[in-house]
mmCIF file of C-alpha atoms in Angstrom:
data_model
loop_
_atom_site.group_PDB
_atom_site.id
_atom_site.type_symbol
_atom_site.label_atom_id
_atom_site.label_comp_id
_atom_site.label_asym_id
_atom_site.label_seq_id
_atom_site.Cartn_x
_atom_site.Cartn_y
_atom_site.Cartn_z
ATOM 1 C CA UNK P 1 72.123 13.906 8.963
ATOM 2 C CA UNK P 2 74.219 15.741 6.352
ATOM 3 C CA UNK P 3 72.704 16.119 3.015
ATOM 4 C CA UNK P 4 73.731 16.890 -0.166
ATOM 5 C CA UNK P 5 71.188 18.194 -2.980
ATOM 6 C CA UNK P 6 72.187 19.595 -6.301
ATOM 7 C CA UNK P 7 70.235 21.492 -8.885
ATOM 8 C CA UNK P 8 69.190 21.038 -11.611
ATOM 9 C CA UNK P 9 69.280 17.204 -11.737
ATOM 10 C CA UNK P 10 68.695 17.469 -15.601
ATOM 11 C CA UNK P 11 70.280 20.350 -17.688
ATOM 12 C CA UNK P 12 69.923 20.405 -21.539
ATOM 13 C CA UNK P 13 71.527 22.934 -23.391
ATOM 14 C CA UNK P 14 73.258 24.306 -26.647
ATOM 15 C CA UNK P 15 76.146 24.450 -27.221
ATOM 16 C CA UNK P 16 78.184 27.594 -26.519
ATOM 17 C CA UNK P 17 75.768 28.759 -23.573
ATOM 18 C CA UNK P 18 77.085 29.159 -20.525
ATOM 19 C CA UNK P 19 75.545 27.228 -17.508
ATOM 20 C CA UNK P 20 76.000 26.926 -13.317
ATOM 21 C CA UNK P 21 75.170 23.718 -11.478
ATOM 22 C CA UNK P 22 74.374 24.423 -7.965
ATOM 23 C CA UNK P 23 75.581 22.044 -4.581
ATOM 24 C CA UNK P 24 73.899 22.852 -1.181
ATOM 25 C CA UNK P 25 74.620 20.880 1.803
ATOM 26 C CA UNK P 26 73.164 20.944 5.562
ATOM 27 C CA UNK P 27 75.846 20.661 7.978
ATOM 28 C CA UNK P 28 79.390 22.510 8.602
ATOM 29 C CA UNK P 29 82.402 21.264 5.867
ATOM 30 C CA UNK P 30 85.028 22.588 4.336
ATOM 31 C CA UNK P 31 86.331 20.222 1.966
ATOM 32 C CA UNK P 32 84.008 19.451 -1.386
ATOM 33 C CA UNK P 33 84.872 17.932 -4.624
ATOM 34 C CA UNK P 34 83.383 17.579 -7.713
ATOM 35 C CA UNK P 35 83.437 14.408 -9.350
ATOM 36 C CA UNK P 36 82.595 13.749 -13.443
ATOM 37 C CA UNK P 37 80.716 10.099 -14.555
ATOM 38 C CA UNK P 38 80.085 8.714 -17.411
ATOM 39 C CA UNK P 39 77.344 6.374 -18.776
ATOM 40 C CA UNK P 40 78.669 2.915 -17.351
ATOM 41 C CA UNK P 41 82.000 4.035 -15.820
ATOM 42 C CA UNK P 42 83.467 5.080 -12.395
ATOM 43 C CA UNK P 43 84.183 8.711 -11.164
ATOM 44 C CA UNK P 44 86.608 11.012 -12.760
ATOM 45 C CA UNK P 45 87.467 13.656 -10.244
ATOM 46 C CA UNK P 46 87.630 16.935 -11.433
ATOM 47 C CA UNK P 47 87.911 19.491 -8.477
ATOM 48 C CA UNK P 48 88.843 19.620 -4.750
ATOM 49 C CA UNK P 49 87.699 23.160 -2.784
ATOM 50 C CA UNK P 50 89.825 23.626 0.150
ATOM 51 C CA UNK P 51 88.220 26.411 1.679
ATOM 52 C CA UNK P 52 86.460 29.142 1.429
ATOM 53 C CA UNK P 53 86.249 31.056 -1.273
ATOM 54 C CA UNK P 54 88.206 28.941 -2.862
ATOM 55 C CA UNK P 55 88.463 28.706 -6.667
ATOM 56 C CA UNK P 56 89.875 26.070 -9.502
ATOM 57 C CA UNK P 57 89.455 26.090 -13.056
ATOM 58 C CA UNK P 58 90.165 24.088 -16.129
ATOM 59 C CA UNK P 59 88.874 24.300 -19.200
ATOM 60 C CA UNK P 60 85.301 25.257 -19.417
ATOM 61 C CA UNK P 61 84.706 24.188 -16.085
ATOM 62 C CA UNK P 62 85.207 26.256 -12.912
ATOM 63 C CA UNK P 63 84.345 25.330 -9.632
ATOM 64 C CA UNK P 64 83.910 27.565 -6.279
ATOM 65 C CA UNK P 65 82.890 26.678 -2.680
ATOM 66 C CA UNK P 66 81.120 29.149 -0.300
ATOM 67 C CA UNK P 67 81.732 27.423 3.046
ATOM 68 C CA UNK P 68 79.523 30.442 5.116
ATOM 69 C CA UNK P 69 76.646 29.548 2.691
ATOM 70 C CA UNK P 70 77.029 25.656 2.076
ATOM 71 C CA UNK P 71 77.189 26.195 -1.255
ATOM 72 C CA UNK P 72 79.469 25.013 -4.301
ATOM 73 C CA UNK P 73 79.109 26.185 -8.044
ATOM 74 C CA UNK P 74 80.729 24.630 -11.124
ATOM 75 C CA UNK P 75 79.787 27.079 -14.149
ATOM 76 C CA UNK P 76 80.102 25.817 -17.523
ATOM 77 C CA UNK P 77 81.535 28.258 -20.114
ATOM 78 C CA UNK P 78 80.081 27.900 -23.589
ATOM 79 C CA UNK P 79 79.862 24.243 -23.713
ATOM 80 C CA UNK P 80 80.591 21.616 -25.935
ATOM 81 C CA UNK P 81 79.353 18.056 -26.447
ATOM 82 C CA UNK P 82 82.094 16.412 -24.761
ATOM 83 C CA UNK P 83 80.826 17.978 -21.977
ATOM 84 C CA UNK P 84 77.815 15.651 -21.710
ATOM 85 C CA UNK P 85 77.788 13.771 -18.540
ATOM 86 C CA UNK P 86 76.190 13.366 -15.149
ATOM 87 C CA UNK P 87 78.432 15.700 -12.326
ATOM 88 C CA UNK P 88 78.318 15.194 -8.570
ATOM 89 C CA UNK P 89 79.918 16.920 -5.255
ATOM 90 C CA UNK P 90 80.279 15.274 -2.619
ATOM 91 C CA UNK P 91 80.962 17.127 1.150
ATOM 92 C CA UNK P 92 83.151 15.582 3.441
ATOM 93 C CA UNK P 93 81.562 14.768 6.956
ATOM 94 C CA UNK P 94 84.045 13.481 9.691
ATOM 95 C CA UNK P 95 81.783 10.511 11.974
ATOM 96 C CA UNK P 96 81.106 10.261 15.520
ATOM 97 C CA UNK P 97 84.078 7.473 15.389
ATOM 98 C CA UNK P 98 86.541 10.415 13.975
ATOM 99 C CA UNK P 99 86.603 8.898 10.807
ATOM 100 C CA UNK P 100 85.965 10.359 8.037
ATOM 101 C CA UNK P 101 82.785 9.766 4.358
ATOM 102 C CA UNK P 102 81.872 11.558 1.571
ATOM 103 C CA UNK P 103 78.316 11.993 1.186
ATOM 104 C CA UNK P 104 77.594 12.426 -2.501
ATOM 105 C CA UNK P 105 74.752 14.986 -4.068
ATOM 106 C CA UNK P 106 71.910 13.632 -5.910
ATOM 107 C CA UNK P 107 74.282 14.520 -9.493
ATOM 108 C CA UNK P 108 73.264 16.550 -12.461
ATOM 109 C CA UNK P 109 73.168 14.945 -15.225
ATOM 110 C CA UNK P 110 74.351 17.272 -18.375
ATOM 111 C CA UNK P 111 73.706 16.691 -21.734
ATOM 112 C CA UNK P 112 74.794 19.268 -24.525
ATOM 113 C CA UNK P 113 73.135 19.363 -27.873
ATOM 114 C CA UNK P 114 75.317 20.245 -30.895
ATOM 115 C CA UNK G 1 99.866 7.062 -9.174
ATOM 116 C CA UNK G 2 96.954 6.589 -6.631
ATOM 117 C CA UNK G 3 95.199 3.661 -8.965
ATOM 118 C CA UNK G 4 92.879 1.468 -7.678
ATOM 119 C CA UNK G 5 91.643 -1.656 -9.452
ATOM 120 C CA UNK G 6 88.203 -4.069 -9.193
ATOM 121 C CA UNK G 7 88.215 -7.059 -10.346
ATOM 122 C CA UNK G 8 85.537 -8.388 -12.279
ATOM 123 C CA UNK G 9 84.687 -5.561 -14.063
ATOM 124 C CA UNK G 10 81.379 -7.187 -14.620
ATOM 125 C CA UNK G 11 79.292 -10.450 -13.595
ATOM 126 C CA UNK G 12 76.371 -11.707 -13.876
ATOM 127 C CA UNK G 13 75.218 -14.792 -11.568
ATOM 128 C CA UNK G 14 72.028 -16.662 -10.489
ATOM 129 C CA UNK G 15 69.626 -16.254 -7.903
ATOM 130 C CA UNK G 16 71.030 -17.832 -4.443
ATOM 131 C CA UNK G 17 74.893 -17.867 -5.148
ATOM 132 C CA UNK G 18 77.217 -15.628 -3.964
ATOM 133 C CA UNK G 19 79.672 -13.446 -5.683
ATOM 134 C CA UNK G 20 83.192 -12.209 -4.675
ATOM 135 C CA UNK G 21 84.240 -8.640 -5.774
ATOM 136 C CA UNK G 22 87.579 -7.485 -5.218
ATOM 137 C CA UNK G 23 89.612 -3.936 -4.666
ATOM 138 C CA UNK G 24 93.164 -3.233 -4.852
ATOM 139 C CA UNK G 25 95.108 -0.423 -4.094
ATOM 140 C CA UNK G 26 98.428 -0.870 -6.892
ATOM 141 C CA UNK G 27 100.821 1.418 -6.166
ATOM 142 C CA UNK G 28 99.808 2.804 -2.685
ATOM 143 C CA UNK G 29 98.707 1.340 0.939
ATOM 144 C CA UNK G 30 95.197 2.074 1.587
ATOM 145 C CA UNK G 31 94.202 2.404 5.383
ATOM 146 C CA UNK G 32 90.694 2.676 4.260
ATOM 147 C CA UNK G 33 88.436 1.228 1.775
ATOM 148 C CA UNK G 34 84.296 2.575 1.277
ATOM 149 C CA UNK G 35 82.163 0.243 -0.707
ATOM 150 C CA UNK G 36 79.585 2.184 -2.574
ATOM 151 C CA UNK G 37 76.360 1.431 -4.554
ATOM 152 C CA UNK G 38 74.873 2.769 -7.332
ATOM 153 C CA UNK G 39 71.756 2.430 -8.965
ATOM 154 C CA UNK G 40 70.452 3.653 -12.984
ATOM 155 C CA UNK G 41 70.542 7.286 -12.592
ATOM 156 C CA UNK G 42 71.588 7.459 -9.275
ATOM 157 C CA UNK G 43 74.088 8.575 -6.680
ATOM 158 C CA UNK G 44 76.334 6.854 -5.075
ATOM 159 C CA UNK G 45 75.551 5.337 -1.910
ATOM 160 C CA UNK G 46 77.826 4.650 0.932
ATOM 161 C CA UNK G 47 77.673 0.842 2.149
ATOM 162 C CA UNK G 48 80.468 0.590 4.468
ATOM 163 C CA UNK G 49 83.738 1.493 5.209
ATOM 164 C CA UNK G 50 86.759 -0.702 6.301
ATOM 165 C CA UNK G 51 89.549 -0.539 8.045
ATOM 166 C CA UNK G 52 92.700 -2.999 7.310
ATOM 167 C CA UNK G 53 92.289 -5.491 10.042
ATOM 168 C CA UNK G 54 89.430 -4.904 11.708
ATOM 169 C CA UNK G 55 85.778 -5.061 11.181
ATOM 170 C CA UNK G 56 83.769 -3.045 8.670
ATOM 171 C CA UNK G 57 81.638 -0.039 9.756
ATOM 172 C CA UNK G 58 78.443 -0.435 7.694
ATOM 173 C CA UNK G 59 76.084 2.221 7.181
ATOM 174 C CA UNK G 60 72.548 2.165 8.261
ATOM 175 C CA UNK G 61 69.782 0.067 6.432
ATOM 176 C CA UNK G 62 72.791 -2.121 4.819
ATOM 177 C CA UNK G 63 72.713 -5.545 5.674
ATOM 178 C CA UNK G 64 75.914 -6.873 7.447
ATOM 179 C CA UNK G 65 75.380 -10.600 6.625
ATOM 180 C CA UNK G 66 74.032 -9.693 3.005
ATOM 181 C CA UNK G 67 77.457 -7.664 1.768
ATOM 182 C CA UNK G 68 80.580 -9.605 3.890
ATOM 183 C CA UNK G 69 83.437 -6.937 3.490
ATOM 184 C CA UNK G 70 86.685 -8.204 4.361
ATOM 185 C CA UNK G 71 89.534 -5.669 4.153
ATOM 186 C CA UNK G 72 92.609 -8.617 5.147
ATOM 187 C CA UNK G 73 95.392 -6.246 3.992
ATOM 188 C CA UNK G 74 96.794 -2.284 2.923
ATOM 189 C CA UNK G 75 96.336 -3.524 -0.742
ATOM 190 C CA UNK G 76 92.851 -5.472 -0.560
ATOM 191 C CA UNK G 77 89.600 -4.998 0.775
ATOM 192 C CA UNK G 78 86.452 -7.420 -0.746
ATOM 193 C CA UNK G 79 82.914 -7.428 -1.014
ATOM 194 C CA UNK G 80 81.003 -10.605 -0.934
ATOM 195 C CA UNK G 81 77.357 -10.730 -1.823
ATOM 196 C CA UNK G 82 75.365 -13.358 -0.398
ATOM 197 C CA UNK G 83 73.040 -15.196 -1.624
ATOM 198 C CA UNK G 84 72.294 -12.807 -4.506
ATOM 199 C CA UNK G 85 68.628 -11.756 -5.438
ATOM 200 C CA UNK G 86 68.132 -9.497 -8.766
ATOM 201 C CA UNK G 87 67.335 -6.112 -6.412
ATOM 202 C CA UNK G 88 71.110 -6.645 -5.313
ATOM 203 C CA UNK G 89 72.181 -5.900 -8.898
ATOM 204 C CA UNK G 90 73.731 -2.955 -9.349
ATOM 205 C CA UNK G 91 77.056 -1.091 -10.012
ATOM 206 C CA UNK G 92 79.652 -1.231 -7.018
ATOM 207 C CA UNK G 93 82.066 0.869 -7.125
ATOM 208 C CA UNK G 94 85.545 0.590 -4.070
ATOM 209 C CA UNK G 95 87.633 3.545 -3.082
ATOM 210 C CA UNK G 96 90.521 3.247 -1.467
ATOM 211 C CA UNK G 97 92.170 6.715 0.587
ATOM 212 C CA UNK G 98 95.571 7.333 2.886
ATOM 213 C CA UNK G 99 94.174 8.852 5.919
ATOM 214 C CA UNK G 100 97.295 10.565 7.156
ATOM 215 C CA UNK G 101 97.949 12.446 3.941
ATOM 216 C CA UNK G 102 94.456 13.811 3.351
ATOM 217 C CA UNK G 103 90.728 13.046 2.824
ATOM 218 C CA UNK G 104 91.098 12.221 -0.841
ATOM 219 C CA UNK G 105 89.692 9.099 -2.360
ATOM 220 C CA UNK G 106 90.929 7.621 -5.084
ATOM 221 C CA UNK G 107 87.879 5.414 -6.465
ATOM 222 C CA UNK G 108 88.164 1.867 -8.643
ATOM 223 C CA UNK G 109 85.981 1.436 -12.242
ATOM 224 C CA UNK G 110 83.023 -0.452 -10.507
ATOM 225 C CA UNK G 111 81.921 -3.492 -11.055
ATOM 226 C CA UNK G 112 78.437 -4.360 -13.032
ATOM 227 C CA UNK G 113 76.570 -7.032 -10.989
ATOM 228 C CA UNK G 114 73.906 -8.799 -12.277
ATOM 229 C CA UNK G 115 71.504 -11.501 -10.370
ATOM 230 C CA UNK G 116 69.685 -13.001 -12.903
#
């Protein structure tokens, strides 16, 4: 069973610093996003990785996907409050019936002190 | 583009009735829906995903006859929950995707259930 586990699950930290959340998964994929949530909303989807070693950034956030090591990294450059949220990847994993789920990573929830 | 609605965005009902949440696609067809959970502080969990017109593949350890999905066209897929206890509350949130054009999924706002 694909899993998803991301690390740290709680990250506090100043303003300005710079920071990398960490997604492992188990099993073969090459298609990850990163999603952004808010206390008491939906998803806001910040990132899809392609392949690998692929790249995307915007604004303090920038994302990469390492598809040899099952690994995806969104750094945060010198943060800011806004910032403050909880973050999850989720892998895509195509089923026995060739369709197709996301399995989502435990989330990291980020909270920046000003 | 690519917005999908739920309707109620929050509801709170009594032990032992049953409560109706619904998912629309607005500007696009959806061939597939997921229904997922979520609990305080939690992932998201997949419950099931369906197909328009045919019967919903549920994931294991969720309870077909408890959450009755019911995906009856491209534009609407719903989630009934059954005789509701308070460990069913919790935030549902519907995505709806295109298969032919990729694996994106373009997720609704949730809905807050609570079984009081």
């Amino acid at each position: 069973e694909l899993k998803v586990e991301q690390n740290p699950l709680f990250l506090s930290m100043q303003e300005g610093k710079n920071y990398t959340i960490y997604c492992n998964y188990s099993t073969t994929s090459d298609r990850l996003y990163w999603y952004r949530q808010d206390p008491g909303k939906s998803l806001e989807s910040l990132f899809v990785l392609l392949s690998n070693g692929a790249v995307k950034q915007e604004g303090r956030l920038m994302a990469s996907l390492d598809t040899k090591a099952r690994l995806s990294t969104l750094h945060i450059t010198a943060a800011v409050h806004d910032l403050s949220a909880t973050y999850f990847c989720a892998v895509v994993t195509i089923t026995t019936s060739g369709t197709y789920k996301y399995i989502f990573g435990t989330g990291t929830r980020l909270k920046v002190l000003a | 583009g690519a917005v999908v609605s739920q309707h109620p965005s929050r509801v709170i009902c009594k032990s032992g009735t049953s409560v109706k949440i619904e998912c629309r696609s607005l500007d696009f067809q959806a061939t597939t829906m997921f229904w997922y959970r979520q609990f305080p502080k939690k992932s998201l969990m997949l419950m099931a995903t369906s197909n328009e017109g045919s019967k919903a593949t549920y994931e294991q350890g969720v309870e077909k006859d408890k959450f009755l999905i019911n995906h009856a066209s491209l534009t609407l897929s719903t989630l009934t929950v059954t005789s509701a206890h308070p460990e069913d509350s919790s935030f549902y949130i519907c995505s709806a995707s295109v298969r032919e054009f990729s694996y994106e999924q373009y997720f609704g706002p949730g809905t807050r259930l609570t079984v009081t």
